[in-house]
Each structure stands twice: as C-alpha cells, then as structure tokens.
C-alpha cells in the first residue's frame, strides 16, 4: 500500500514528476498560439490633417492638386466628387485618381460631417493607392 | 572491499526547473504585454481598406465608436476631454508635437462628424499628421 504521495526512489532521493507540469505548460502554449491566430491584424493609413484655408492664402499653381470630396449629391446619395464628376464606387474613384496628372502636390480629401466614415477612409486609401505624394484630410465646413 | 553486487547506475537526469521558470516567465510576460496593448484598443469595426503602413506604436490611440463616442485607454471622453488629454501629452513631451503620434480608430459605421471635429481640434494644437486604423480587406 502506498502511503506517501511523494515518490521516493529506492536510494531515498525525492523525485518530482515533471509530466503533469509539462502537460500544463504545453497546454498553455497551445492555447495562446491558437488564440493569437484569431487576432485581426490592423494596418494604418497615414494622412495629414488640414483645415480649409481662405482663398487669399492659397498660392496659384499650374496644375491643380486632386481634391476628392465626400458629400451628398442632389439626389441625396453620398458620392465621391472630383471637380464636377461624381463617382459612387471606390473602384471608379481609384481609376480616376490613377490617371490624375499632378501627383506631386498631393491629394486633398474633403469630407462633410454627415458622410459615412467608411467612404472617407476609402477615399484616403484610393489616394494612397494612386501614389499621390501626400494625402490631406480636410474637414469640410458646411 | 566491495560487498554489494549492485552496480551504481548513473541516470542522465535533466534539470527541468530553469526551463519551466523561463517558460512561465515568457507566458506571464506575453499575457501582460498583450493586455496592456489591448486596453488602448476598443473593439470597433474598422474600415476594410488595404492600408499601406504596418501597425506602428502610437502615443495616443483615439477610438471613435459607432455611437460616435471618443474612447482613449478604455475611458470615454467628450471632445473637450480629448483636447485636454492630447494637450497633456504634448506638455509631457516639452511641447514637441513631432513626438506625439496619434492613431484614430474609427468605426466604419460612424459618420465623419467626430473625425472632422477631432481633426480640426488636433490641427489647432499644432498636430498635422494622424494615422487611421484600418482592417485588411481579406479579413
């Protein structure tokens, strides 16, 4: 009959069973490895922030910088607007921005308060994808 | 004179104690670090865009929820609170705004109103660069 829970070898030395310890350690390791795989990776979009300047402060340029506006059109639908052209999809916006001649002066994304942020982020991402020198986020005053 | 016939056996016993020490130390370290980094991130549905920059550590992470609340380090703030929080961080950096990096984690279902408000406020504090948190499209 075994009276003691401690294992002792015949020569009287105390022996610790490491098996259970290693089981627990590996279980913890596997748990953390599995849960770490479910963490969503985040990326970031760099943008400058600017406030609208008065027209007197703006210096005239030969080529106008790209100005993408995210606003509600006459029919009440949110669109991306470059000049007088309205676009409804991000793909269409990307296509137009890629063909834009002046990329050195950067792009300006002007956003109204009521525009969905998903569209604002899409406009910034489209400008970055079109390889503009810089992208500026400009809150659009009503 | 040797009386016993029993041979002395030399067992190759591995000392597991330092290994277990290190493994537990690593587990506790990673658990703590992951808790600290997650406390700054409120769960929000980020816009699904292919951001070009990998996630970099930021001095301030401003979370904007679908309900358009500002949350910094798990604490809700109003716009005035956000401004004073950022001002304090700038003051801690001896007024050097270049050392203050800001990430805006905005819920994609939110409107742009809180972003516009906070952008204008940050601009007045002298901050000219922000990074928007996005989630990769494939996810």
Short mmCIF file of C-alpha atoms in Angstrom, two decimals:
data_model
loop_
_atom_site.label_atom_id
_atom_site.label_comp_id
_atom_site.label_asym_id
_atom_site.label_seq_id
_atom_site.Cartn_x
_atom_site.Cartn_y
_atom_site.Cartn_z
CA UNK A 1 0.00 0.00 0.00
CA UNK A 2 1.31 3.41 -0.93
CA UNK A 3 1.18 5.79 1.99
CA UNK A 4 3.01 8.81 0.69
CA UNK A 5 2.10 10.81 -2.40
CA UNK A 6 5.76 11.69 -2.87
CA UNK A 7 7.73 9.36 -4.97
CA UNK A 8 10.95 8.26 -3.46
CA UNK A 9 13.47 6.18 -5.22
CA UNK A 10 14.95 3.19 -3.54
CA UNK A 11 18.06 5.10 -2.56
CA UNK A 12 15.89 7.63 -0.68
CA UNK A 13 16.09 10.56 -3.15
CA UNK A 14 12.99 12.68 -3.68
CA UNK A 15 11.74 12.57 -7.28
CA UNK A 16 9.38 15.14 -8.70
CA UNK A 17 7.15 14.03 -11.52
CA UNK A 18 7.52 16.61 -14.26
CA UNK A 19 4.95 15.10 -16.60
CA UNK A 20 1.94 16.99 -15.29
CA UNK A 21 3.88 20.24 -15.21
CA UNK A 22 4.97 19.87 -18.82
CA UNK A 23 1.40 18.93 -19.79
CA UNK A 24 0.10 22.18 -18.34
CA UNK A 25 2.87 24.27 -19.88
CA UNK A 26 2.27 22.85 -23.36
CA UNK A 27 -1.48 23.24 -22.94
CA UNK A 28 -0.98 26.92 -22.13
CA UNK A 29 1.40 27.37 -25.03
CA UNK A 30 -1.02 25.76 -27.48
CA UNK A 31 -3.90 27.84 -26.11
CA UNK A 32 -2.03 31.12 -26.57
CA UNK A 33 -0.76 30.13 -30.00
CA UNK A 34 -4.31 29.27 -31.13
CA UNK A 35 -5.92 32.42 -29.78
CA UNK A 36 -3.14 34.61 -31.19
CA UNK A 37 -4.04 33.39 -34.67
CA UNK A 38 -7.53 34.91 -34.32
CA UNK A 39 -6.30 38.42 -33.55
CA UNK A 40 -7.11 40.61 -36.54
CA UNK A 41 -4.15 42.41 -37.97
CA UNK A 42 -4.58 46.11 -38.30
CA UNK A 43 -2.99 48.40 -40.80
CA UNK A 44 -2.77 52.14 -40.90
CA UNK A 45 -3.38 54.92 -43.38
CA UNK A 46 -1.21 57.99 -42.93
CA UNK A 47 -2.81 61.31 -43.58
CA UNK A 48 -2.09 64.95 -42.94
CA UNK A 49 -4.85 66.95 -41.33
CA UNK A 50 -5.62 70.40 -42.61
CA UNK A 51 -8.27 72.96 -42.09
CA UNK A 52 -9.66 74.90 -45.01
CA UNK A 53 -7.61 77.97 -45.83
CA UNK A 54 -9.05 81.16 -47.20
CA UNK A 55 -8.54 81.66 -50.94
CA UNK A 56 -6.18 84.61 -50.29
CA UNK A 57 -3.66 82.28 -48.60
CA UNK A 58 -3.57 79.80 -51.44
CA UNK A 59 -0.79 80.16 -53.95
CA UNK A 60 -1.74 79.69 -57.60
CA UNK A 61 -0.33 76.57 -59.30
CA UNK A 62 -0.06 75.44 -62.91
CA UNK A 63 -1.67 72.10 -62.15
CA UNK A 64 -4.42 71.84 -59.62
CA UNK A 65 -4.00 69.24 -56.85
CA UNK A 66 -6.53 66.43 -56.65
CA UNK A 67 -9.45 67.35 -54.46
CA UNK A 68 -11.78 64.49 -53.61
CA UNK A 69 -14.96 65.50 -51.87
CA UNK A 70 -17.15 63.05 -49.99
CA UNK A 71 -20.60 64.55 -49.85
CA UNK A 72 -24.28 64.09 -50.56
CA UNK A 73 -25.31 64.76 -54.17
CA UNK A 74 -28.54 66.36 -55.37
CA UNK A 75 -30.41 63.06 -55.17
CA UNK A 76 -29.38 62.60 -51.53
CA UNK A 77 -26.85 59.83 -52.16
CA UNK A 78 -23.28 60.01 -50.85
CA UNK A 79 -20.72 60.21 -53.64
CA UNK A 80 -17.04 60.87 -54.28
CA UNK A 81 -16.71 64.10 -56.29
CA UNK A 82 -13.69 65.29 -58.25
CA UNK A 83 -14.46 68.58 -59.95
CA UNK A 84 -17.91 68.12 -61.41
CA UNK A 85 -17.66 64.35 -61.73
CA UNK A 86 -19.50 62.20 -59.23
CA UNK A 87 -18.47 58.61 -58.52
CA UNK A 88 -20.35 56.10 -56.46
CA UNK A 89 -17.79 53.32 -56.07
CA UNK A 90 -14.26 53.20 -54.69
CA UNK A 91 -13.07 51.30 -57.79
CA UNK A 92 -14.28 54.11 -60.05
CA UNK A 93 -12.57 56.68 -57.83
CA UNK A 94 -9.30 54.72 -57.87
CA UNK A 95 -9.42 54.54 -61.66
CA UNK A 96 -9.85 58.32 -61.99
CA UNK A 97 -7.16 59.08 -59.40
CA UNK A 98 -4.63 56.79 -61.09
CA UNK A 99 -4.98 58.82 -64.29
CA UNK A 100 -4.59 62.14 -62.49
CA UNK A 101 -1.65 64.10 -63.99
CA UNK A 102 -0.44 66.04 -60.94
CA UNK A 103 0.56 63.73 -58.11
CA UNK A 104 3.41 65.80 -56.69
CA UNK A 105 1.12 68.28 -54.96
CA UNK A 106 -0.71 65.53 -53.13
CA UNK A 107 -4.41 64.91 -52.76
CA UNK A 108 -6.97 66.51 -50.52
CA UNK A 109 -9.90 64.55 -49.16
CA UNK A 110 -12.64 66.95 -48.09
CA UNK A 111 -15.37 65.33 -46.06
CA UNK A 112 -18.72 66.62 -44.85
CA UNK A 113 -19.84 65.85 -41.31
CA UNK A 114 -22.68 63.55 -42.33
CA UNK A 115 -20.64 61.43 -44.78
CA UNK A 116 -20.07 57.81 -43.68
CA UNK A 117 -16.55 57.35 -42.37
CA UNK A 118 -16.17 54.19 -44.44
CA UNK A 119 -16.32 56.39 -47.57
CA UNK A 120 -13.80 58.87 -46.13
CA UNK A 121 -11.37 56.03 -45.39
CA UNK A 122 -11.96 54.61 -48.87
CA UNK A 123 -11.14 57.98 -50.43
CA UNK A 124 -7.88 58.24 -48.43
CA UNK A 125 -6.97 54.65 -49.35
CA UNK A 126 -7.69 55.31 -53.04
CA UNK A 127 -5.40 58.37 -52.98
CA UNK A 128 -2.64 56.36 -51.31
CA UNK A 129 -3.05 53.55 -53.85
CA UNK A 130 -2.83 56.06 -56.70
CA UNK A 131 0.58 57.06 -55.30
CA UNK A 132 -0.02 60.71 -54.53
CA UNK A 133 2.88 62.39 -52.77
CA UNK A 134 0.72 63.02 -49.71
CA UNK A 135 -2.88 62.84 -48.63
CA UNK A 136 -4.53 65.50 -46.53
CA UNK A 137 -7.78 65.08 -44.66
CA UNK A 138 -9.78 68.30 -44.66
CA UNK A 139 -12.98 68.61 -42.62
CA UNK A 140 -15.48 70.32 -44.89
CA UNK A 141 -17.22 73.24 -43.29
CA UNK A 142 -20.89 73.45 -44.03
CA UNK B 1 36.19 -4.26 -0.43
CA UNK B 2 33.00 -4.13 -2.37
CA UNK B 3 30.28 -6.18 -0.74
CA UNK B 4 27.29 -5.32 -2.83
CA UNK B 5 26.86 -6.73 -6.31
CA UNK B 6 24.54 -3.92 -7.31
CA UNK B 7 26.08 -1.56 -9.82
CA UNK B 8 25.89 2.17 -9.29
CA UNK B 9 23.63 3.45 -12.00
CA UNK B 10 24.28 6.96 -13.27
CA UNK B 11 20.96 8.23 -14.58
CA UNK B 12 21.12 11.15 -17.04
CA UNK B 13 18.60 13.34 -15.23
CA UNK B 14 17.67 16.62 -16.89
CA UNK B 15 17.06 19.52 -14.59
CA UNK B 16 13.73 20.90 -15.77
CA UNK B 17 13.46 23.71 -13.23
CA UNK B 18 15.21 26.51 -15.20
CA UNK B 19 13.28 25.60 -18.36
CA UNK B 20 9.94 25.77 -16.58
CA UNK B 21 10.99 29.03 -14.92
CA UNK B 22 11.71 30.58 -18.30
CA UNK B 23 8.57 29.21 -19.97
CA UNK B 24 6.34 30.59 -17.20
CA UNK B 25 8.20 33.89 -17.27
CA UNK B 26 7.59 34.16 -21.03
CA UNK B 27 3.92 33.22 -20.69
CA UNK B 28 3.35 35.80 -17.95
CA UNK B 29 5.29 38.44 -19.93
CA UNK B 30 3.28 37.92 -23.14
CA UNK B 31 -0.01 37.78 -21.24
CA UNK B 32 0.75 41.08 -19.53
CA UNK B 33 2.03 42.81 -22.67
CA UNK B 34 -0.97 41.70 -24.72
CA UNK B 35 -3.31 43.00 -22.00
CA UNK B 36 -1.57 46.40 -22.00
CA UNK B 37 -1.69 46.78 -25.78
CA UNK B 38 -5.34 45.70 -25.95
CA UNK B 39 -6.50 48.11 -23.27
CA UNK B 40 -5.89 51.01 -25.68
CA UNK B 41 -7.98 49.37 -28.37
CA UNK B 42 -11.71 49.48 -28.00
CA UNK B 43 -13.41 46.88 -30.20
CA UNK B 44 -14.60 48.83 -33.25
CA UNK B 45 -15.40 47.77 -36.81
CA UNK B 46 -12.57 49.39 -38.71
CA UNK B 47 -12.92 50.33 -42.39
CA UNK B 48 -11.89 47.45 -44.65
CA UNK B 49 -9.12 49.03 -46.66
CA UNK B 50 -5.69 47.95 -47.76
CA UNK B 51 -3.64 50.28 -45.61
CA UNK B 52 -0.09 50.66 -46.71
CA UNK B 53 1.57 51.07 -43.36
CA UNK B 54 2.00 48.26 -40.92
CA UNK B 55 0.72 48.92 -37.45
CA UNK B 56 3.12 51.15 -35.56
CA UNK B 57 3.02 52.03 -31.90
CA UNK B 58 1.31 55.32 -31.19
CA UNK B 59 1.46 57.74 -28.31
CA UNK B 60 -2.30 58.23 -28.29
CA UNK B 61 -4.98 55.94 -29.71
CA UNK B 62 -8.32 57.70 -30.06
CA UNK B 63 -11.15 55.23 -30.60
CA UNK B 64 -14.39 56.50 -32.10
CA UNK B 65 -17.29 54.09 -31.74
CA UNK B 66 -20.39 53.64 -33.88
CA UNK B 67 -22.26 55.79 -31.34
CA UNK B 68 -19.63 58.50 -32.03
CA UNK B 69 -18.11 58.41 -28.57
CA UNK B 70 -14.43 59.14 -28.05
CA UNK B 71 -12.60 56.48 -26.05
CA UNK B 72 -8.95 56.73 -25.00
CA UNK B 73 -7.40 53.87 -22.99
CA UNK B 74 -10.86 52.41 -22.25
CA UNK B 75 -12.14 55.71 -20.82
CA UNK B 76 -14.87 57.73 -22.53
CA UNK B 77 -14.19 61.40 -23.19
CA UNK B 78 -16.02 64.27 -24.79
CA UNK B 79 -14.26 66.46 -27.36
CA UNK B 80 -13.03 68.86 -24.67
CA UNK B 81 -11.64 65.90 -22.73
CA UNK B 82 -9.82 64.60 -25.80
CA UNK B 83 -8.25 68.02 -26.38
CA UNK B 84 -7.07 68.31 -22.77
CA UNK B 85 -5.73 64.71 -22.86
CA UNK B 86 -3.73 65.42 -26.03
CA UNK B 87 -2.56 68.78 -24.61
CA UNK B 88 -1.24 67.00 -21.51
CA UNK B 89 0.69 64.52 -23.64
CA UNK B 90 2.16 67.37 -25.71
CA UNK B 91 3.15 69.16 -22.49
CA UNK B 92 4.84 65.96 -21.26
CA UNK B 93 6.87 65.96 -24.48
CA UNK B 94 8.01 69.53 -23.71
CA UNK B 95 5.68 70.93 -26.35
CA UNK B 96 7.30 68.99 -29.17
CA UNK B 97 4.28 67.94 -31.25
CA UNK B 98 6.54 65.97 -33.59
CA UNK B 99 6.98 63.38 -30.85
CA UNK B 100 3.25 62.84 -30.44
CA UNK B 101 1.87 60.23 -32.82
CA UNK B 102 -1.87 59.77 -32.99
CA UNK B 103 -3.93 56.90 -34.36
CA UNK B 104 -7.62 57.34 -34.99
CA UNK B 105 -9.51 54.06 -34.83
CA UNK B 106 -12.90 54.96 -36.20
CA UNK B 107 -15.87 52.62 -36.59
CA UNK B 108 -16.75 52.41 -40.27
CA UNK B 109 -20.48 52.70 -39.46
CA UNK B 110 -19.90 56.09 -37.85
CA UNK B 111 -20.32 59.38 -39.69
CA UNK B 112 -17.32 61.61 -40.33
CA UNK B 113 -18.55 64.24 -37.86
CA UNK B 114 -16.43 63.12 -34.86
CA UNK B 115 -13.38 62.72 -37.12
CA UNK B 116 -13.90 66.22 -38.53
CA UNK B 117 -14.26 67.67 -35.04
CA UNK B 118 -11.21 65.93 -33.61
CA UNK B 119 -9.12 66.68 -36.72
CA UNK B 120 -9.88 70.38 -36.50
CA UNK B 121 -9.08 70.35 -32.76
CA UNK B 122 -5.78 68.48 -33.29
CA UNK B 123 -4.85 70.88 -36.05
CA UNK B 124 -5.34 73.79 -33.66
CA UNK B 125 -2.98 72.09 -31.21
CA UNK B 126 -0.32 72.03 -33.93
CA UNK B 127 -0.65 68.36 -34.88
CA UNK B 128 -0.58 67.87 -38.62
CA UNK B 129 -0.31 64.09 -39.03
CA UNK B 130 -2.65 61.30 -37.99
CA UNK B 131 -2.93 57.65 -38.89
CA UNK B 132 -6.26 55.97 -39.44
CA UNK B 133 -6.61 52.38 -38.31
CA UNK B 134 -7.96 50.07 -41.00
CA UNK B 135 -8.53 46.38 -41.29
CA UNK B 136 -7.19 44.39 -44.18
CA UNK B 137 -9.76 43.70 -46.89
CA UNK B 138 -9.20 39.95 -46.95
CA UNK B 139 -10.18 39.57 -43.30
#
